[in-house]
Coordinates of C-alpha atoms in Angstrom, one line a residue:
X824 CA -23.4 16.5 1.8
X825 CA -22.4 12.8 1.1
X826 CA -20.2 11.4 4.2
X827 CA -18.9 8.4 2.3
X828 CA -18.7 9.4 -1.4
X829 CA -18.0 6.4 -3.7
X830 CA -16.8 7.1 -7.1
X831 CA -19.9 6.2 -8.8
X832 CA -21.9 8.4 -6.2
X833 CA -19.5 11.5 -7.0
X834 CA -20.0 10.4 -10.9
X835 CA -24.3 10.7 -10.3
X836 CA -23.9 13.5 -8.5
X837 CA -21.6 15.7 -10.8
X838 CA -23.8 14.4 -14.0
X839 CA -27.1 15.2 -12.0
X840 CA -26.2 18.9 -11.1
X841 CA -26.1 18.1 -7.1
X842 CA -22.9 19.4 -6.7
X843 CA -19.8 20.6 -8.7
X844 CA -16.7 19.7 -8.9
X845 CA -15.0 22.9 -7.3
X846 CA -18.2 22.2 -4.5
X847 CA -17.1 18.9 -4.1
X848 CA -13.1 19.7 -3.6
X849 CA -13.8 22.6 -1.4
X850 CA -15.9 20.0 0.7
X851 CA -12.7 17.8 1.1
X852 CA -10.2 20.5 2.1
X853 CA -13.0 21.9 4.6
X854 CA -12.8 18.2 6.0
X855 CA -9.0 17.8 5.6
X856 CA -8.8 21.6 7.8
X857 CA -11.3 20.3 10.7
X858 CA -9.3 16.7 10.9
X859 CA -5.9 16.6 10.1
X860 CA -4.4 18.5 13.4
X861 CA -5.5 15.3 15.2
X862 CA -5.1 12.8 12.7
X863 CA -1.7 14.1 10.8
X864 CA -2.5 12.1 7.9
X865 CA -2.0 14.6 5.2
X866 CA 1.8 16.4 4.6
X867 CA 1.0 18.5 2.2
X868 CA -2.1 20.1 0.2
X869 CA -2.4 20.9 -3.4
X870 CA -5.2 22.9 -3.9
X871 CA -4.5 24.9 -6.8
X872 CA -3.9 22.2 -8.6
X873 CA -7.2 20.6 -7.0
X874 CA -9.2 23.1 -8.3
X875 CA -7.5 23.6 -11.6
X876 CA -8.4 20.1 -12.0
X877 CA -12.0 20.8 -10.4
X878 CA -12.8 23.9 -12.9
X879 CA -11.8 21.5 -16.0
X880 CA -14.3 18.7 -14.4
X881 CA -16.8 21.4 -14.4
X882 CA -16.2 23.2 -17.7
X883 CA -16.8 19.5 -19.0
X884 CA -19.9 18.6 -17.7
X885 CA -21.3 22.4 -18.8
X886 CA -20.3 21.3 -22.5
X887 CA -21.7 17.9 -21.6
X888 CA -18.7 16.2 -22.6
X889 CA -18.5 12.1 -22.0
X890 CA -16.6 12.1 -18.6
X891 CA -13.8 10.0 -17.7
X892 CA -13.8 7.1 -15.1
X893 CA -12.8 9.2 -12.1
X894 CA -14.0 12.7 -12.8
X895 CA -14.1 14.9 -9.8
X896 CA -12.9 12.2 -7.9
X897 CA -11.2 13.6 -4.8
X898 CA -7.7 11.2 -4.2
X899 CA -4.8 11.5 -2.4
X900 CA -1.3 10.3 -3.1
X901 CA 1.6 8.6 -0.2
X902 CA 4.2 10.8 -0.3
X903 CA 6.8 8.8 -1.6
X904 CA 5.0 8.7 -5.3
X905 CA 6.3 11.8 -7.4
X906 CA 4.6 14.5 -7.8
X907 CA 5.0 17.8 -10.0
X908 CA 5.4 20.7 -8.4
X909 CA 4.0 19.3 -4.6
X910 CA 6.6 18.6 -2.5
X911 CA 7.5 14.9 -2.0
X912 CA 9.7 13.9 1.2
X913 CA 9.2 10.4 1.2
X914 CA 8.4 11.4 5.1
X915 CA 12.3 11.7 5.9
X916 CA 14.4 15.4 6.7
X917 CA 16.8 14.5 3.9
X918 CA 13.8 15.2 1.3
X919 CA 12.5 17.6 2.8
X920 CA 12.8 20.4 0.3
X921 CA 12.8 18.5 -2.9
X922 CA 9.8 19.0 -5.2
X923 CA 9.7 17.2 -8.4
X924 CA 9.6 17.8 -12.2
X925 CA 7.4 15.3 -13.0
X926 CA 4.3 13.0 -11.9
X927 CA 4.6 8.8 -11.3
X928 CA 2.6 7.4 -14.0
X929 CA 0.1 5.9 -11.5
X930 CA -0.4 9.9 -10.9
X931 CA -0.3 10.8 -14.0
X932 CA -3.0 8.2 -14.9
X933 CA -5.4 9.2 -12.1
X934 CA -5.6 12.5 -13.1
X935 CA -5.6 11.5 -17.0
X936 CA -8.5 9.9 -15.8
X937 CA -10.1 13.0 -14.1
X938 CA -9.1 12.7 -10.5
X939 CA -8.9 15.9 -8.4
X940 CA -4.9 15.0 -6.4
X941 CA -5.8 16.3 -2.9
X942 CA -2.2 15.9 -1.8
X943 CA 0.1 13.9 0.0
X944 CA -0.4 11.7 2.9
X945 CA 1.9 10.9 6.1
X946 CA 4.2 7.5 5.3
X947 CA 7.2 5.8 7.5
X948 CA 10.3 7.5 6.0
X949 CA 10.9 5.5 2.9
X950 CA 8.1 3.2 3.6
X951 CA 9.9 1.4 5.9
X952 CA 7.6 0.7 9.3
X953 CA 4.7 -1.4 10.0
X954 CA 3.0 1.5 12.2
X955 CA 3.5 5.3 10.5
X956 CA 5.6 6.0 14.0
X957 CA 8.9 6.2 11.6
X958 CA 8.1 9.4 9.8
X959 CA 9.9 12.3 10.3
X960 CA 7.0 14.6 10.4
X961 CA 5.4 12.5 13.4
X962 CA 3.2 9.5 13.6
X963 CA -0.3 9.2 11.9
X964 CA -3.2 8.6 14.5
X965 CA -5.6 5.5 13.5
X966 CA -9.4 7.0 13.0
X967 CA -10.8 4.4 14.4
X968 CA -9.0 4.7 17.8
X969 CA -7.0 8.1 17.9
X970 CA -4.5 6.3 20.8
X971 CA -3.8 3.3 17.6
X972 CA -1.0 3.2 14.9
X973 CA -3.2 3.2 11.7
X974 CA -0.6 0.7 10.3
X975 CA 2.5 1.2 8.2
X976 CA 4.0 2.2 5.9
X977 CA 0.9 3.9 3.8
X978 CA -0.9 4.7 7.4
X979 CA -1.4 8.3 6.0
X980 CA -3.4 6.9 2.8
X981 CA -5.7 4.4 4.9
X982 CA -6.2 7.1 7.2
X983 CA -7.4 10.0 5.0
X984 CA -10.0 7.4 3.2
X985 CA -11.3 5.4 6.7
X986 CA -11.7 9.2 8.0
X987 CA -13.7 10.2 4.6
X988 CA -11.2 13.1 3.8
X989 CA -10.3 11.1 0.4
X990 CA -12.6 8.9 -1.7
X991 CA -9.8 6.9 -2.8
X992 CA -5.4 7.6 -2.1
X993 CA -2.9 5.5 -3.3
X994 CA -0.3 3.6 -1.3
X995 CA 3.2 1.5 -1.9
X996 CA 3.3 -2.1 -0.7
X997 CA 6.8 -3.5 -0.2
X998 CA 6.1 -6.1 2.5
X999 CA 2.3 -5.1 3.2
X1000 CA 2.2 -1.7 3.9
X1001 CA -0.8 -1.2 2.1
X1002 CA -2.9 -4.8 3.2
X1003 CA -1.8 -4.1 6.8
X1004 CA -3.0 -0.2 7.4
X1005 CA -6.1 -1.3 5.4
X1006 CA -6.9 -4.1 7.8
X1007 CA -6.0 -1.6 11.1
X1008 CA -8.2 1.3 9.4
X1009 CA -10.9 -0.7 7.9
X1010 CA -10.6 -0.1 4.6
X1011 CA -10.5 -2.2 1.3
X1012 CA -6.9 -2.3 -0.1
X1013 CA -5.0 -4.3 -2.9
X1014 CA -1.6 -5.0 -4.1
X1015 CA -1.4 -6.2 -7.7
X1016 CA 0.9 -8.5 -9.2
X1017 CA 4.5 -7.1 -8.8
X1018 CA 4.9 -5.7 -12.7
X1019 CA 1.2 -4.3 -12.8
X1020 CA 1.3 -1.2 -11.8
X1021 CA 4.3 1.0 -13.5
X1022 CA 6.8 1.9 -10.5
X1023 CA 7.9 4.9 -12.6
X1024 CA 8.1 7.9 -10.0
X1025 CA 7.8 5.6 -7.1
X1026 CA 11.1 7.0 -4.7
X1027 CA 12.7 3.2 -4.3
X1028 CA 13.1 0.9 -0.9
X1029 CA 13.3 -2.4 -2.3
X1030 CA 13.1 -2.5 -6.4
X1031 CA 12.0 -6.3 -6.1
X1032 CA 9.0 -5.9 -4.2
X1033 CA 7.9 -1.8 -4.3
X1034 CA 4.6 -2.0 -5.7
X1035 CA 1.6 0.7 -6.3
X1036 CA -1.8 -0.1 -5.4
X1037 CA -4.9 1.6 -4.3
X1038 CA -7.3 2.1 -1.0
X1039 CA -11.2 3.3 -1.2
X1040 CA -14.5 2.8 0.6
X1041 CA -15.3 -0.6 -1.5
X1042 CA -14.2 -3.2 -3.6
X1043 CA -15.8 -1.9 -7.1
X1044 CA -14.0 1.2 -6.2
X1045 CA -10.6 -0.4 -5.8
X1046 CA -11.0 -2.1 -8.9
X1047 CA -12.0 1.2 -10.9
X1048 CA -9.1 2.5 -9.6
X1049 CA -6.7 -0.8 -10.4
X1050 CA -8.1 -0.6 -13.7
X1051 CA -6.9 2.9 -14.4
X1052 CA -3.4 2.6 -12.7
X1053 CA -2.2 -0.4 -14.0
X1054 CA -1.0 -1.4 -17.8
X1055 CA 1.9 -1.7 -19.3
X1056 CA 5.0 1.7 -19.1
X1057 CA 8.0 1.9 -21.2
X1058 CA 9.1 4.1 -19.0
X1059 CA 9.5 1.3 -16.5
X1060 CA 11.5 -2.3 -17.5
X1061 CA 9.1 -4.0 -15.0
X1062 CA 6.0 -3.4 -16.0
X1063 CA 4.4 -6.2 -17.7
X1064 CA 3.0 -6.2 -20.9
X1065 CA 0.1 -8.7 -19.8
X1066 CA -3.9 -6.8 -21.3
X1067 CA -5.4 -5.2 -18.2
X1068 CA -8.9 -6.9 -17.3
X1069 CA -11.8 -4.6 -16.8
X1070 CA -11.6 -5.3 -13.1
X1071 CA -15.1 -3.4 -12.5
X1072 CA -17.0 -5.6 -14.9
X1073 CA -16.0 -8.6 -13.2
X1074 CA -16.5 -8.6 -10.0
X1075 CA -20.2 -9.0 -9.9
X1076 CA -19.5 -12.9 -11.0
X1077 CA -20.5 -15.4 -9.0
X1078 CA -17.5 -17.4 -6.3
X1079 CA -19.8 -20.3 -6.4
X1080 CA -17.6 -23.8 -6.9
X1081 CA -14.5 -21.3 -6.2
X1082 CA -12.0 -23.4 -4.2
X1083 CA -10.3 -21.3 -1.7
X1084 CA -7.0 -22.5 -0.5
X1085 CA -6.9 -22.3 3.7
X1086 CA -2.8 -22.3 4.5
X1087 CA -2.3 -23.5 8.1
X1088 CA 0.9 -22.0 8.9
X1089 CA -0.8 -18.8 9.0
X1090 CA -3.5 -19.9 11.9
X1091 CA -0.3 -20.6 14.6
X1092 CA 0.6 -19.4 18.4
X1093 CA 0.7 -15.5 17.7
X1094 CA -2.7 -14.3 16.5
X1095 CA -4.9 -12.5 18.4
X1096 CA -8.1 -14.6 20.1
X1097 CA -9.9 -11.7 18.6
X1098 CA -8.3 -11.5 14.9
X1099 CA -8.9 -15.7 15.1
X1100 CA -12.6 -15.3 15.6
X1101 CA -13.4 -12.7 13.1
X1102 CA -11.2 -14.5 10.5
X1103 CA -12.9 -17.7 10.9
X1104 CA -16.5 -16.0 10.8
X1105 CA -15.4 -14.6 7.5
X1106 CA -14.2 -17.7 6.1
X1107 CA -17.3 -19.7 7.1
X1108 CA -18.8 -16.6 4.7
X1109 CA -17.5 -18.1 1.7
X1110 CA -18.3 -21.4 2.3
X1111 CA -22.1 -20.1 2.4
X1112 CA -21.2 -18.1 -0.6
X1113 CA -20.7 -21.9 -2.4
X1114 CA -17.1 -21.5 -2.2
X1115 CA -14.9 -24.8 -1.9
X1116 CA -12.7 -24.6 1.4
X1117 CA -9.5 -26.7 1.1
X1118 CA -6.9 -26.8 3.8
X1119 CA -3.3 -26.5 2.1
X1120 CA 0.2 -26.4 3.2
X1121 CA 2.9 -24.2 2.8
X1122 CA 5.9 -25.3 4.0
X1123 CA 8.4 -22.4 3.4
X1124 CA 6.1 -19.9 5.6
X1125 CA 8.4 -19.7 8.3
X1126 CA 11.3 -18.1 6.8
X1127 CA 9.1 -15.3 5.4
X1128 CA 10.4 -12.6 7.6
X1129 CA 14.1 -13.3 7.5
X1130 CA 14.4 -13.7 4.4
X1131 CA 11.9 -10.3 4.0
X1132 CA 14.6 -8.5 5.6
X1133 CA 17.2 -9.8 4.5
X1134 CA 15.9 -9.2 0.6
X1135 CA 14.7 -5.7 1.6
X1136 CA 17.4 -4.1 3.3
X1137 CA 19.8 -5.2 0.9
X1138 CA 18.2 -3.2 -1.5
X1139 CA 17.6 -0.4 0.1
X1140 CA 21.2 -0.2 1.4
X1141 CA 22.1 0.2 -2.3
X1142 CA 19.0 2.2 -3.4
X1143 CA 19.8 5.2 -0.8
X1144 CA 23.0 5.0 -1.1
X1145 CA 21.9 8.0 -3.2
X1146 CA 21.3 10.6 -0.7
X1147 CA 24.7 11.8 -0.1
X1148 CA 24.3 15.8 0.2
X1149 CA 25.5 15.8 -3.3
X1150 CA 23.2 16.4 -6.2
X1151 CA 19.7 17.0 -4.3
X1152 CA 17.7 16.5 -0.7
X1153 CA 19.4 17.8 2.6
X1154 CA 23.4 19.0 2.1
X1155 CA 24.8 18.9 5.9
X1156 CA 28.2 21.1 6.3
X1157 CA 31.6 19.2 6.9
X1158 CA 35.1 20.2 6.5
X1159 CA 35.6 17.2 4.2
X1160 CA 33.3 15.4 1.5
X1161 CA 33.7 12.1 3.9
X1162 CA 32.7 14.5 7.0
X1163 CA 29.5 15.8 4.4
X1164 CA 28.3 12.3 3.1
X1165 CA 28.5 11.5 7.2
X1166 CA 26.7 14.7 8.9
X1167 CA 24.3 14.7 5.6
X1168 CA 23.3 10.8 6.5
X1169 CA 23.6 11.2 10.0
X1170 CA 21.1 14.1 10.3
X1171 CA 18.8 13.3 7.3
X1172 CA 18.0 9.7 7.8
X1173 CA 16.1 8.2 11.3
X1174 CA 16.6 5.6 13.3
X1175 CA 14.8 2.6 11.7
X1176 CA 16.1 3.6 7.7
X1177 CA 19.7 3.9 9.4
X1178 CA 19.1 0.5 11.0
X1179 CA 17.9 -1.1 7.3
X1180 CA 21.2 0.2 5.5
X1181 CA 23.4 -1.3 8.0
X1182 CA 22.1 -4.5 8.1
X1183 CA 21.8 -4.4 4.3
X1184 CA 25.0 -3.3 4.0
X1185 CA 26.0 -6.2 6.3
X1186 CA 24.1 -9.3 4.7
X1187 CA 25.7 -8.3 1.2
X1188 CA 29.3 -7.6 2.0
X1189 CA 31.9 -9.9 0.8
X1190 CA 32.4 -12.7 3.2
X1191 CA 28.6 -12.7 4.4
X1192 CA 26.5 -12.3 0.7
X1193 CA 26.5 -16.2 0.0
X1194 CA 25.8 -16.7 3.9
X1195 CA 22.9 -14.3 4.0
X1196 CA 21.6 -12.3 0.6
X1197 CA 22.3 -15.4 -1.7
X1198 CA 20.4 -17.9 0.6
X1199 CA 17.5 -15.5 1.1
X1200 CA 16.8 -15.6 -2.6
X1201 CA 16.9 -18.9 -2.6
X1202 CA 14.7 -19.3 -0.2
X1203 CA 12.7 -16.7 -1.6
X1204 CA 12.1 -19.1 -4.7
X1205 CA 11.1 -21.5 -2.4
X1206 CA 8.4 -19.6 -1.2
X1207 CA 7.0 -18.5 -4.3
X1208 CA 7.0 -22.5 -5.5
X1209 CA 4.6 -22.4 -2.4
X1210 CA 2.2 -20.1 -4.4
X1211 CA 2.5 -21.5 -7.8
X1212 CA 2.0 -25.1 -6.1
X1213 CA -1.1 -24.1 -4.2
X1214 CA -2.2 -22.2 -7.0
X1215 CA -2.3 -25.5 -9.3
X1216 CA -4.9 -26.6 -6.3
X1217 CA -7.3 -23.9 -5.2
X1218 CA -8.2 -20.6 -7.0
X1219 CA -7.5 -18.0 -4.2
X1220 CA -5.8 -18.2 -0.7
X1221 CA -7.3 -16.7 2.4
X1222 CA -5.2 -15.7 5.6
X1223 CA -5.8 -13.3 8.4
X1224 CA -3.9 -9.7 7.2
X1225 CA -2.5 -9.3 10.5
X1226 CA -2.0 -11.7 13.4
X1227 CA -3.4 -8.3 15.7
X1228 CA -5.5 -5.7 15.7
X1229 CA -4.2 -2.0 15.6
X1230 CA -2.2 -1.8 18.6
X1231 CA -1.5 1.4 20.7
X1232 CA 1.1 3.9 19.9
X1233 CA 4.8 3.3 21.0
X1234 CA 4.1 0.1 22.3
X1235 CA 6.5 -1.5 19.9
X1236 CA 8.6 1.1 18.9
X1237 CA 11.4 0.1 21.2
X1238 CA 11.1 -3.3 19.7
X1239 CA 11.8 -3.5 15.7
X1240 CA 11.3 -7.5 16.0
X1241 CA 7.8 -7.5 17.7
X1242 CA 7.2 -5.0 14.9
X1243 CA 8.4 -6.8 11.8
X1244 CA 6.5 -9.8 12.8
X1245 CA 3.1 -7.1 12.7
X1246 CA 3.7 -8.0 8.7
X1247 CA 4.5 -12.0 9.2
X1248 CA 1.7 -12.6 6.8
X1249 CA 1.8 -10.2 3.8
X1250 CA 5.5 -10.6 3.4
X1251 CA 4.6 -13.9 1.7
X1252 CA 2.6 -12.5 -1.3
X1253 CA 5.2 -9.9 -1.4
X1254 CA 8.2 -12.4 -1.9
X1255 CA 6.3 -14.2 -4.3
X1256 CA 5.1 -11.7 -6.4
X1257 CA 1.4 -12.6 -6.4
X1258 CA -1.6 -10.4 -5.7
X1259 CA -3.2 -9.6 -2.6
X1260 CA -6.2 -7.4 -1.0
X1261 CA -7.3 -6.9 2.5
X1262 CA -11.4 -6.6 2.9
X1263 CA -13.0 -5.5 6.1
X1264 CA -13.9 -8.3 8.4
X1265 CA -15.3 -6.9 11.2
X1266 CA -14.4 -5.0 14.4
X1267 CA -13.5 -6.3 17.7
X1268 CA -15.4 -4.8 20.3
X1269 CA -17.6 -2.8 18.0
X1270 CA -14.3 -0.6 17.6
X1271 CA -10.7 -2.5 16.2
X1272 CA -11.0 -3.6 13.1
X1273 CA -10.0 -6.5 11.5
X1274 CA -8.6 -7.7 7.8
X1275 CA -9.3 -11.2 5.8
X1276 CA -6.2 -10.8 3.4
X1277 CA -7.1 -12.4 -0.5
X1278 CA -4.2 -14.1 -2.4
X1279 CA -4.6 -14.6 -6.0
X1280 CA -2.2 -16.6 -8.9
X1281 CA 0.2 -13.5 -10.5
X1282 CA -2.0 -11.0 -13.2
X1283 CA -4.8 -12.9 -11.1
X1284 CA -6.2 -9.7 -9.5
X1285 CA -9.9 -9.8 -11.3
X1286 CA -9.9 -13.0 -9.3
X1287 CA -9.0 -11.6 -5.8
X1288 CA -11.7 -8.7 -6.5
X1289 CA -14.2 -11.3 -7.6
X1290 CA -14.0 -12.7 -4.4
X1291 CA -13.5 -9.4 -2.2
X1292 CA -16.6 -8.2 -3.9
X1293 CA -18.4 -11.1 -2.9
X1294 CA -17.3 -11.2 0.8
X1295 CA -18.2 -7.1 0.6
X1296 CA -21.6 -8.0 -0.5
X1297 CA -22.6 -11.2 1.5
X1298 CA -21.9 -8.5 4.4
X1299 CA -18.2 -9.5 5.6
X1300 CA -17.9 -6.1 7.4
X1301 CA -19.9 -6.8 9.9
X1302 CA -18.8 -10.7 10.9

């Protein structure tokens, strides 16, 4: 059987008799059974749902119905995404036992759309990490080098689809948690324009910068996948109202006379020798594609991170404020409700989640919000005039995903700085709101490999594919 399905292979292969549905979902839990002791990538299965699912795919293609764009489609969802009746911890002990009503409407539309939900894959509790070494349910091991953090915090999503035990998963980007693990694992990744993909059924870090978006095995598959997750939901205030392209239909179009904006704040003291080389082979790609390369500057780059954090763990002081032992998740005992909402906290949440709430807590208390959280957003703006002013000069922007290759288990664990600057160049697009994709750009050594991170102008994803599709194509995996 089929290694490395692709949706349209599982499409031609359902509608040509080769295999069925059920076949094809029993195939991926056989995988999941043989893989996931070493890899821990999945939390939970859902195969009776699976094969529910599977049997209608099936029962379809006997009446030879018109099937929909993902039928039989094996996916898997990061665990911090709703799901009905399969258990959703957002990897943390104070969700432990909570299984929801209802499905996210990303969810929802997947399997509206006639995708078989595998289950849930390994996060960093609440998505907060850059390396899948925060979850409470132990770290995710990179498949490309078992001894390697397989990025963070949607490790578990890359992982299951770089190991071939999911065609496609989806992930949550808040800083570049889904850009990052797809550059460590090797896989093509995007993050759509904050407001493009309902956040509906998404457990909340940050509300300003959460975003849905999917991983696969290529770029046309990303976009099928965009194209059926995004669109406007009442059910979410954020979600934009802006047509959804048909993604899949325009990639094929030529990049040539595309000018591609090259920012050089992001080529500094930092990056790997390795990363540098394999970036700049990959840029010289588009050039020979016909692309325009047009060196740019973006002044506000610096003050990414702090102001990442400072945005990011305001919020999520307020949005887990929440979790108290009171109406659901992990009730500790206490001989007082202060002694409850403290043994509850205390025993529920790790160390890097307790670490964000304090220091969001901190920057937006009185005395310290105008010094800290109010000058953050300002600065915030700043950085997103970057994009807009870029934008009104080149047509995409290329960067490096990461400044370093996967590196090796709890090597930076003992350091949160070293390992908030692994995200120094998604947080960016994440603060401004703008798309962004991570394509494979080659390994180094034959065995790490490495991301070329796309940004596009906001509701400018056909764009980013366009050119990730290209780059795919012209053989950008292999640099």
């Amino acid at each position: 059987m089929t290694t490395n399905w692709t949706i349209d292979g599982v499409r031609e292969a359902l509608a040509g008799r080769k295999v069925s549905a059920r076949e094809l979902t029993k195939e991926f839990f056989s995988r999941t059974a043989a893989r996931n002791g070493e890899l821990n990538a999945y939390l939970a299965l859902a195969p009776e749902r699976a094969f529910a699912k599977a049997d209608e795919i099936d029962a379809a293609i006997a009446d030879e119905e018109m099937l929909p764009p993902l039928a039989g489609v094996p996916v898997a969802i990061k665990d911090v995404l709703s799901t009905r009746g399969i258990r959703t911890t957002c990897g943390s002990k104070i969700l432990e036992n909570y299984v929801p009503p209802f499905d996210a409407t990303a969810v929802e539309r997947l399997e509206a759309a006639g995708a078989i939900i595998l289950g849930k894959t390994n996060c960093d509790e609440f998505a907060m990490g850059s390396s899948n070494e925060n979850s409470a349910y132990g770290a995710v091991k990179n498949p490309a080098s078992l001894d390697r953090v397989p990025g963070g915090s949607s490790g578990g999503s890359a992982a299951v689809v770089a190991a071939g035990l999911a065609v496609a998963s989806l992930g949550t980007d808040t800083g570049g948690s889904i850009r990052q693990p797809a550059s460590f694992c090797g896989v093509p990744a995007m993050m759509g324009s904050y407001g493009r993909v309902s956040r509906y059924g998404l457990i909340a870090f940050a509300s300003s910068l959460d975003r849905v978006g999917p991983f696969a095995n290529s770029v046309k598959d990303v976009a099928t996948v965009m194209e059926v997750i995004a669109g406007r939901d009442p059910r979410d205030s954020t979600s934009t109202t802006a047509p959804v392209p048909r993604y899949s239909e325009e990639i094929g179009r030529s990049v040539k006379g595309l000018k591609i904006g090259i920012p050089r704040e992001y080529f500094g003291a930092g990056m790997d020798a390795g990363v540098r080389g394999k970036v700049d082979a990959g840029i010289e790609i588009f050039r020979k594609l016909g692309c325009e390369l047009v060196d740019i500057h973006m002044p506000h780059t610096d003050y990414a991170i702090a102001t990442y954090y400072i945005i990011a763990t305001a919020e999520a002081s307020s949005n887990l404020a929440r979790y108290d032992g009171v109406r659901f998740g992990l009730r500790a005992k206490g001989n007082s409700l202060l002694e409850m909402y403290r043994n509850t906290r205390g025993l529920g949440f790790g160390p890097e989640v307790k670490r964000r709430i304090v220091l969001g807590t901190y920057v937006l208390s009185a005395g310290y919000y105008d010094a800290y959280y109010l000058k953050g957003q300002k600065v915030r703006a700043l950085i997103a005039q970057d994009f807009r002013d870029a934008f009104l000069k080149v047509d995409a922007i290329v960067t490096p995903t990461s400044p370093v290759p996967a590196f090796p288990l709890g090597e930076r664990t003992a350091d949160p700085l070293q390992m908030y600057l692994a995200d120094i160049y998604t947080v960016t697009g994440s603060l401004a709101g703008v798309p962004g994709m991570s394509v494979p750009c080659g390994k180094i050594g034959g065995k790490l490999p490495v991301g070329l991170q796309i940004f596009g102008p906001a509701f400018g994803e056909g764009r980013v594919l366009q050119l990730a599709h290209a780059f795919e194509g012209a053989g950008g995996a292999a640099v």
